[in-house]
Every structure is written in C-alpha cells, then in structure tokens.
CSV table of C-alpha atoms and ligand atoms in Angstrom, one decimal:
chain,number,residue,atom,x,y,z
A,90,UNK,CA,47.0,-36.1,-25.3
A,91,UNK,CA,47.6,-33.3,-27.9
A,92,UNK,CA,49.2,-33.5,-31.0
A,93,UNK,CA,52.5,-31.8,-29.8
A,94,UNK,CA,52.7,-34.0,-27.0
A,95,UNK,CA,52.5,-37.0,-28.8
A,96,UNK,CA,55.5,-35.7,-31.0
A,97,UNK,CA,57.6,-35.5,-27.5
A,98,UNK,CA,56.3,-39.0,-26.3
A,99,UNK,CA,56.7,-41.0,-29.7
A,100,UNK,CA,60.2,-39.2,-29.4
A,101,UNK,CA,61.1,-40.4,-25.8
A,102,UNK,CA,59.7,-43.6,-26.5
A,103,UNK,CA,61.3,-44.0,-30.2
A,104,UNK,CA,64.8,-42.7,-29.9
A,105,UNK,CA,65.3,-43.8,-26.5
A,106,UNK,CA,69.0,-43.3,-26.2
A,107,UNK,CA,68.9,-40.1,-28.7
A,108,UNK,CA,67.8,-37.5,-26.0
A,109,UNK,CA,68.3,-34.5,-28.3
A,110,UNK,CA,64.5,-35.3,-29.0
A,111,UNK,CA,63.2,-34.6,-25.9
A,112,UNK,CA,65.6,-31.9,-24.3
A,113,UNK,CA,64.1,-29.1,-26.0
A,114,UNK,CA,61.2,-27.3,-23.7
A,115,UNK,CA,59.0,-29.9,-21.8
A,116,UNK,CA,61.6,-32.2,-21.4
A,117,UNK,CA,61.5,-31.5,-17.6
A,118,UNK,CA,58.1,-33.0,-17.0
A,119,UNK,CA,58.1,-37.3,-18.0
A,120,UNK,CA,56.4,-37.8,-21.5
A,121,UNK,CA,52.7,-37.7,-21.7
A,122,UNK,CA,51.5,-41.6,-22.3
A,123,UNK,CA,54.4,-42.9,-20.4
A,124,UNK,CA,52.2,-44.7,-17.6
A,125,UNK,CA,51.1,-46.8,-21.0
A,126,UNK,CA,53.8,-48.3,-20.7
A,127,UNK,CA,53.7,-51.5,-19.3
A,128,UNK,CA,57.5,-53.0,-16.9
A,129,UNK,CA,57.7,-56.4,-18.0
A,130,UNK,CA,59.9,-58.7,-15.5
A,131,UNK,CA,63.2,-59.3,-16.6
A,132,UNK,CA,65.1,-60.8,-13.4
A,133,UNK,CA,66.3,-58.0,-11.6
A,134,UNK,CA,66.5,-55.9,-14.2
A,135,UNK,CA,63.0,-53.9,-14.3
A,136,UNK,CA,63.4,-53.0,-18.3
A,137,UNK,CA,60.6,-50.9,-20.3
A,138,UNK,CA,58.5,-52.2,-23.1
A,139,UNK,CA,57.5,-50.8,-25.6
A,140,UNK,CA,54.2,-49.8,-27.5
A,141,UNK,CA,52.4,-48.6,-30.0
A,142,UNK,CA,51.9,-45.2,-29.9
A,143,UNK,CA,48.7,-43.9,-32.0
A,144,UNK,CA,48.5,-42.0,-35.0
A,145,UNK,CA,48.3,-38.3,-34.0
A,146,UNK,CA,45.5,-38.1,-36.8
A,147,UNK,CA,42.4,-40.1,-38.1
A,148,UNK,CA,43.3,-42.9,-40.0
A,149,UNK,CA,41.2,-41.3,-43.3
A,150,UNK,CA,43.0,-37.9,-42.7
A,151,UNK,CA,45.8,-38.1,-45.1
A,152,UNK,CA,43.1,-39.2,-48.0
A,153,UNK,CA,43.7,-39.0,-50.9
A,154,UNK,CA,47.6,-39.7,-50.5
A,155,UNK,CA,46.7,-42.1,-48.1
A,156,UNK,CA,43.4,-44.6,-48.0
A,157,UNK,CA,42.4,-45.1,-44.7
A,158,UNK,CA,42.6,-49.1,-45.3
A,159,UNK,CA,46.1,-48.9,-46.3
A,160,UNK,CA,46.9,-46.6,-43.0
A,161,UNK,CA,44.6,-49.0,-40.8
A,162,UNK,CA,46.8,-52.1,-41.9
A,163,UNK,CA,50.2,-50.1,-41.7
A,164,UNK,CA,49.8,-48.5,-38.4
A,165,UNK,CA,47.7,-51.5,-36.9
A,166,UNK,CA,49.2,-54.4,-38.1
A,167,UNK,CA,52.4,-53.7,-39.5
A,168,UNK,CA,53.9,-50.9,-37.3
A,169,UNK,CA,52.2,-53.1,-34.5
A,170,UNK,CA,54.4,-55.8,-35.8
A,171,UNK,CA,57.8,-54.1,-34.9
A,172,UNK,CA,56.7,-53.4,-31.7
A,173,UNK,CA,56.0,-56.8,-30.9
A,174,UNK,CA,59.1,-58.2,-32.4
A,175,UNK,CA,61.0,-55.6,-30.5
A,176,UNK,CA,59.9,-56.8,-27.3
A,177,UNK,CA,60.4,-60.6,-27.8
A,178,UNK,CA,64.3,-60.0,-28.9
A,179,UNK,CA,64.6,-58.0,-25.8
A,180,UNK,CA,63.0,-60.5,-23.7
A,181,UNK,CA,65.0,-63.2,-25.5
A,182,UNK,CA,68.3,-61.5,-25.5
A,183,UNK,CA,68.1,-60.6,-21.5
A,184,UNK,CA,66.8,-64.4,-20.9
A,185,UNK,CA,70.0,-65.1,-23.0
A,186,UNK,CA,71.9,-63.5,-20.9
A,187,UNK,CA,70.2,-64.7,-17.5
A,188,UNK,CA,70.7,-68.1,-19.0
A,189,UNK,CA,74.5,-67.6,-19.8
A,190,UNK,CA,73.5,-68.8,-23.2
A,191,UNK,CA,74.7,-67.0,-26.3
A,192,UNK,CA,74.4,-69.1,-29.0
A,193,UNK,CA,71.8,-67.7,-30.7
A,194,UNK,CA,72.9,-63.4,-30.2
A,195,UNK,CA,73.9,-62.7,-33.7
A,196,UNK,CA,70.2,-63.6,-34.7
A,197,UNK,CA,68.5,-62.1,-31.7
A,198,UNK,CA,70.8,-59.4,-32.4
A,199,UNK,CA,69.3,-58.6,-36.0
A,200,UNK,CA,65.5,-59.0,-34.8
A,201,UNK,CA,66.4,-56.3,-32.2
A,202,UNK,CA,67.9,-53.8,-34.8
A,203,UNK,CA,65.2,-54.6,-37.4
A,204,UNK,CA,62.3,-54.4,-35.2
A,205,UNK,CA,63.7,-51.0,-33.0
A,206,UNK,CA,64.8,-49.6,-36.7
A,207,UNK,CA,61.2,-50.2,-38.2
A,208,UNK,CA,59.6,-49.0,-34.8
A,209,UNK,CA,61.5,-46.1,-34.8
A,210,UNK,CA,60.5,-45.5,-38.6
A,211,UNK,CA,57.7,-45.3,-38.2
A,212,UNK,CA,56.7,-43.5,-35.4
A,213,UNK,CA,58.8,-40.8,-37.6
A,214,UNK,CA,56.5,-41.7,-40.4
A,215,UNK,CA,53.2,-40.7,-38.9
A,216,UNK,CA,54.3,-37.6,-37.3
A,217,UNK,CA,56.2,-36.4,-40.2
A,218,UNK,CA,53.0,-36.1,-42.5
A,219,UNK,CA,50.1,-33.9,-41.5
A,220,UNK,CA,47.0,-33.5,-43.4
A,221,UNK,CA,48.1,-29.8,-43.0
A,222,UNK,CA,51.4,-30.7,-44.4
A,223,UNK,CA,52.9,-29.6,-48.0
A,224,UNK,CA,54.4,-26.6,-49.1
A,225,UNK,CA,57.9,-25.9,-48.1
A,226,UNK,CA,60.2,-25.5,-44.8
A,227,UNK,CA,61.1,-22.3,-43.8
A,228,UNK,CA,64.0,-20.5,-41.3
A,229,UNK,CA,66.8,-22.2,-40.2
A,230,UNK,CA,65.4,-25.7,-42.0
A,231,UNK,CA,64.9,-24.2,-45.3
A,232,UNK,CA,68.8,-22.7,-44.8
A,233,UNK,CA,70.8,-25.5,-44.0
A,234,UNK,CA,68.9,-27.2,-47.4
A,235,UNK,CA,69.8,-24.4,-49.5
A,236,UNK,CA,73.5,-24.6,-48.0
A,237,UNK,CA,73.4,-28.3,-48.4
A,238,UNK,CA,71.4,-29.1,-51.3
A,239,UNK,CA,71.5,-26.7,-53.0
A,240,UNK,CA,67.8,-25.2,-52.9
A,241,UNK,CA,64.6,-27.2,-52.2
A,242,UNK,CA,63.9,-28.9,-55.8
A,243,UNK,CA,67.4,-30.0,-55.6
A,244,UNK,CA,66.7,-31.7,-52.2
A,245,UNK,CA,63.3,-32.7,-52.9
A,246,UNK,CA,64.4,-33.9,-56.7
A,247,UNK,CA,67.2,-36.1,-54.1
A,248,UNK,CA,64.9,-37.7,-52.0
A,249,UNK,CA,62.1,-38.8,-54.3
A,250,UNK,CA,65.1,-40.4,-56.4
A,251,UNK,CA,66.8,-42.1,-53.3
A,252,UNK,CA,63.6,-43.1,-52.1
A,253,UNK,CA,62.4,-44.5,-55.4
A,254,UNK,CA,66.0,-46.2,-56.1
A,255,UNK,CA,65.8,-48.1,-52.5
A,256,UNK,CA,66.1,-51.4,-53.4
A,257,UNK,CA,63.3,-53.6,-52.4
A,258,UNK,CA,61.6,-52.6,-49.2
A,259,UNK,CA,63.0,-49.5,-47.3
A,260,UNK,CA,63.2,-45.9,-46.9
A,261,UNK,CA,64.4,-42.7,-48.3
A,262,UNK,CA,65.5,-40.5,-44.9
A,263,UNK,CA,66.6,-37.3,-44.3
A,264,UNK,CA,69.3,-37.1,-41.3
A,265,UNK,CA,71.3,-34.7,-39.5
A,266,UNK,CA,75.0,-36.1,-39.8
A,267,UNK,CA,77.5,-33.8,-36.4
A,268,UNK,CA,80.4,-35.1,-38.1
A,269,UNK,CA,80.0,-33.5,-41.5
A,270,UNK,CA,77.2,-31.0,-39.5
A,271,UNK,CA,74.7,-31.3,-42.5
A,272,UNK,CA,72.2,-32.9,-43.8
A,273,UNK,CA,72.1,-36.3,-45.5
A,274,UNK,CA,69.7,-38.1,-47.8
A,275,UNK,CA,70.1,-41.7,-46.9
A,276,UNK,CA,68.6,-45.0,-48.0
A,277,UNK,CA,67.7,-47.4,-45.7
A,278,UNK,CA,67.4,-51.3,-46.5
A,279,UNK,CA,64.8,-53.2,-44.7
A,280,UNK,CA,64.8,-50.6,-41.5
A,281,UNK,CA,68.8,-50.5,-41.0
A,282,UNK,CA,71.1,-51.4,-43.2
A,283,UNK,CA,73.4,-48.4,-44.5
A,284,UNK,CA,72.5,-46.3,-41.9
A,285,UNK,CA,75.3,-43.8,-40.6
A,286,UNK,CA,75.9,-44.2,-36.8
A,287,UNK,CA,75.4,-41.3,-34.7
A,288,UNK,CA,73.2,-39.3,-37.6
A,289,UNK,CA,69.5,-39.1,-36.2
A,290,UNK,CA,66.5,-39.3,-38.8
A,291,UNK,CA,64.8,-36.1,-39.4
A,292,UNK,CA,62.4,-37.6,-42.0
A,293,UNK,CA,61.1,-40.6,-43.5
A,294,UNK,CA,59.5,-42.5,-46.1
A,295,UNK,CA,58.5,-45.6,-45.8
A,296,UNK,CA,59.1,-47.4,-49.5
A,297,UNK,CA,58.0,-50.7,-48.3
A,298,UNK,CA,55.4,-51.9,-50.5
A,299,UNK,CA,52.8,-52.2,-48.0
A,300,UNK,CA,53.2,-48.6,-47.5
A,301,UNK,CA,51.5,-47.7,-50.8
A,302,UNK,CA,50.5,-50.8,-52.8
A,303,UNK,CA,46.6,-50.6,-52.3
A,304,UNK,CA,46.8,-46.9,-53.5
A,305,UNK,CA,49.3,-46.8,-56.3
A,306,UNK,CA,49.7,-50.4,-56.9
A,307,UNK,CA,53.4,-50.8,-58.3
A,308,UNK,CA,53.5,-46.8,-59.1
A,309,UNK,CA,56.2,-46.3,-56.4
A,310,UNK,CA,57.4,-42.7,-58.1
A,311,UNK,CA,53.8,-41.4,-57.6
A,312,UNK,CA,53.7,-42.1,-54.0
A,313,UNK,CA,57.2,-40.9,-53.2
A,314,UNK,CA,56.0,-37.3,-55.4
A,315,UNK,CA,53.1,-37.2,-53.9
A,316,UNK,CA,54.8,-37.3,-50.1
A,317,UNK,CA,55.4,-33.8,-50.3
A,318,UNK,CA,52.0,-32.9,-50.2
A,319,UNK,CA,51.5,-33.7,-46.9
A,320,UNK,CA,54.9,-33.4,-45.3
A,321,UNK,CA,54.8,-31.8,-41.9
A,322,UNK,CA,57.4,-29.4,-42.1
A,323,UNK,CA,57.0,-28.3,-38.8
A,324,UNK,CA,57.6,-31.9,-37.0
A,325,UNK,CA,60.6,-31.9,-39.4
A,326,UNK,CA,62.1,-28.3,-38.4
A,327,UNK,CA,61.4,-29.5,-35.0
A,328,UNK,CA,63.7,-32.3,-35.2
A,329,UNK,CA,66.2,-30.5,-37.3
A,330,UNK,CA,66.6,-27.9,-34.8
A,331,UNK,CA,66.7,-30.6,-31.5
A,332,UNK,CA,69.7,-32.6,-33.3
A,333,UNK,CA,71.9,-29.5,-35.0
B,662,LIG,MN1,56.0,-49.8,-43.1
C-alpha cells in the first residue's frame, strides 16, 4: 500500500470511533490493510483486533533525528507492545463480561485506555514525521496557528516547552478542541492522563524516554527542537482539516 493509504488505514484502525479521519475522500472504499486484520472469537460478539500497522518509511529514514536502532525498538517492540496489551484487556474485559464477573474492571479498564492511548500515539507518531518533513504549515493550518498562537515560533516555542515539561514519560500533542474550535497544546501523561474528551490529536511527540534515549541520551530539549525538522506538515494539515 502507498504512503497515503496507510495514513487512511492507521486512521480507521487508530481512531476507531473518531470517523472525522476517514470521511474525507476515500472513505467510501474499506481501508487498505483491513483484511490484516485478524476476528478474534469473543462469544457471539465477532469483535476486531487490532495490529500493528508498519512504518510508512524505512526504519533509517528519519536519520539523523532518528537512528534506525532506536526506531527498530520503538516501532517493533514498544509500539508492538500497546497493541498487544490492547488486545488482552479487550479479550479480558468481554470474558469479564461473558463471565458476569467485574471485579477486576477498574484495572482492565486502565490497561484498555493506556494501551488504545499509546496505540493510537503512535500510529500518529510515525505518520506525522516524514523524512520530507520540516519547514512550516501553510493555508488554512498555518491560519488557525496564527489566530491561535499567535504565529508559528509562538506555537512551535509552546510545544517544545510543553513537551519538554511533561513530566516523566509522555507527549506533547497538538489537538483540535469543537468546543473552544481551536487548537490546543496538550500534555499527555503516560498515553492518557489530561487529555480533553472529544478533542482529537493532530500531532504528537512521543517524550517517553525510549523515544530518544539512544540518540540524545538525557538531552530531551534537543530531541523535542529537533522534531521540527522532520514534521510532516501535510499528514498534520490533513488531520487539521478532517476534524475542524
Ligand atoms: Mn513510545
């Protein structure tokens, strides 16, 4: 599958439940990849799983920004991770509820947001870097950040500051909030704590430290600068202009 494809499939398969991705033009025809997915049995209800989509570039692409052992391990291991997880709490929660047994929800009810939140993530996370990427947005992007920030160094200044002040392990994000209809620098702890219901993620860095540790050892600031280089702007516009 092409690159553009892949953008609508990760979206389908990402923010299931968030169909702004995939209504744009396309969104007719099912998502490319979806006979990778795999129907697991769950009673009587036939439920999806998910997977791992693949990076829609080589795994040494984004060098120098990113070493291709330290995207090998993210995308192959980690990532991989929260897809796994994701399907075990679903698995567990409908056997749960088969079983008429909910003493254990509230924790299968956190491995299910964790895992969807950091599966989500990062399936932004890939797409929204290109080794094409850098620069700055333009059209209606590059307006509603000059309405909203104030100009681009203003936003950009924002987001390598939120990202860098996330405590621990998280991510800076750039959302589209309907209520306020603008756009929002977020931090995100773990994958989904302090999020703002309702206000999809445009953009996102990934401030864990297995994100950038092998290239920039405890040098957080200098990965979260160096982001911009190889932000693609147009996944970003994309997904700007399928949530306003
Ligand atoms: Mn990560």
């Amino acid at each position: 599958m092409d690159r553009r494809e892949f953008v609508r499939w990760a979206g389908a398969i990402g923010v299931a439940g968030m169909a702004f991705i995939v209504a744009g033009e396309g969104a007719e025809a099912a998502p490319p990849g979806v006979d990778q997915i795999k129907t697991i049995s769950r009673g009587e209800i036939g439920a999806m799983a998910f997977t791992l989509p693949e990076l829609p570039y080589d795994y040494d692409a984004l060098e120098p920004y990113l070493g291709e052992q330290t995207m090998r391990l993210h995308h192959d291991k980690h990532h991989q991770g929260y897809v796994k997880g994701l399907n075990e709490a679903e698995e567990k929660i409908a056997e749960a509820r088969e079983a008429g047994d909910f003493s254990a929800v509230r924790a299968l009810s956190d491995a299910q947001a964790f895992n969807y939140s950091g599966h989500l993530f990062h399936t932004i996370f890939w797409n929204c870097m290109s080794p094409d990427g850098g620069g700055e947005p333009e059209g209606p992007l590059a307006e509603q950040i000059e309405q909203d920030f104030g100009g681009f160094d203003a936003f950009r200044s924002h987001f390598v500051a939120a990202s860098n002040a996330v405590q621990a392990s998280g991510w800076g994000v750039l959302a589209w909030q309907p209520l306020g209809e603008k756009l929002v620098i977020l931090q995100a702890e773990k994958h989904q704590n302090l999020a703002q219901w309702g206000a999809p993620p445009l953009m996102v860095l990934d401030v864990w430290e297995h994100a950038y540790y092998l290239d920039y050892q405890n040098e957080r600031p200098r990965f979260t600068e160096g982001f911009f280089d190889v932000v693609n702007w147009d996944y970003v516009a994309e997904q700007f202009m399928a949530s306003r």
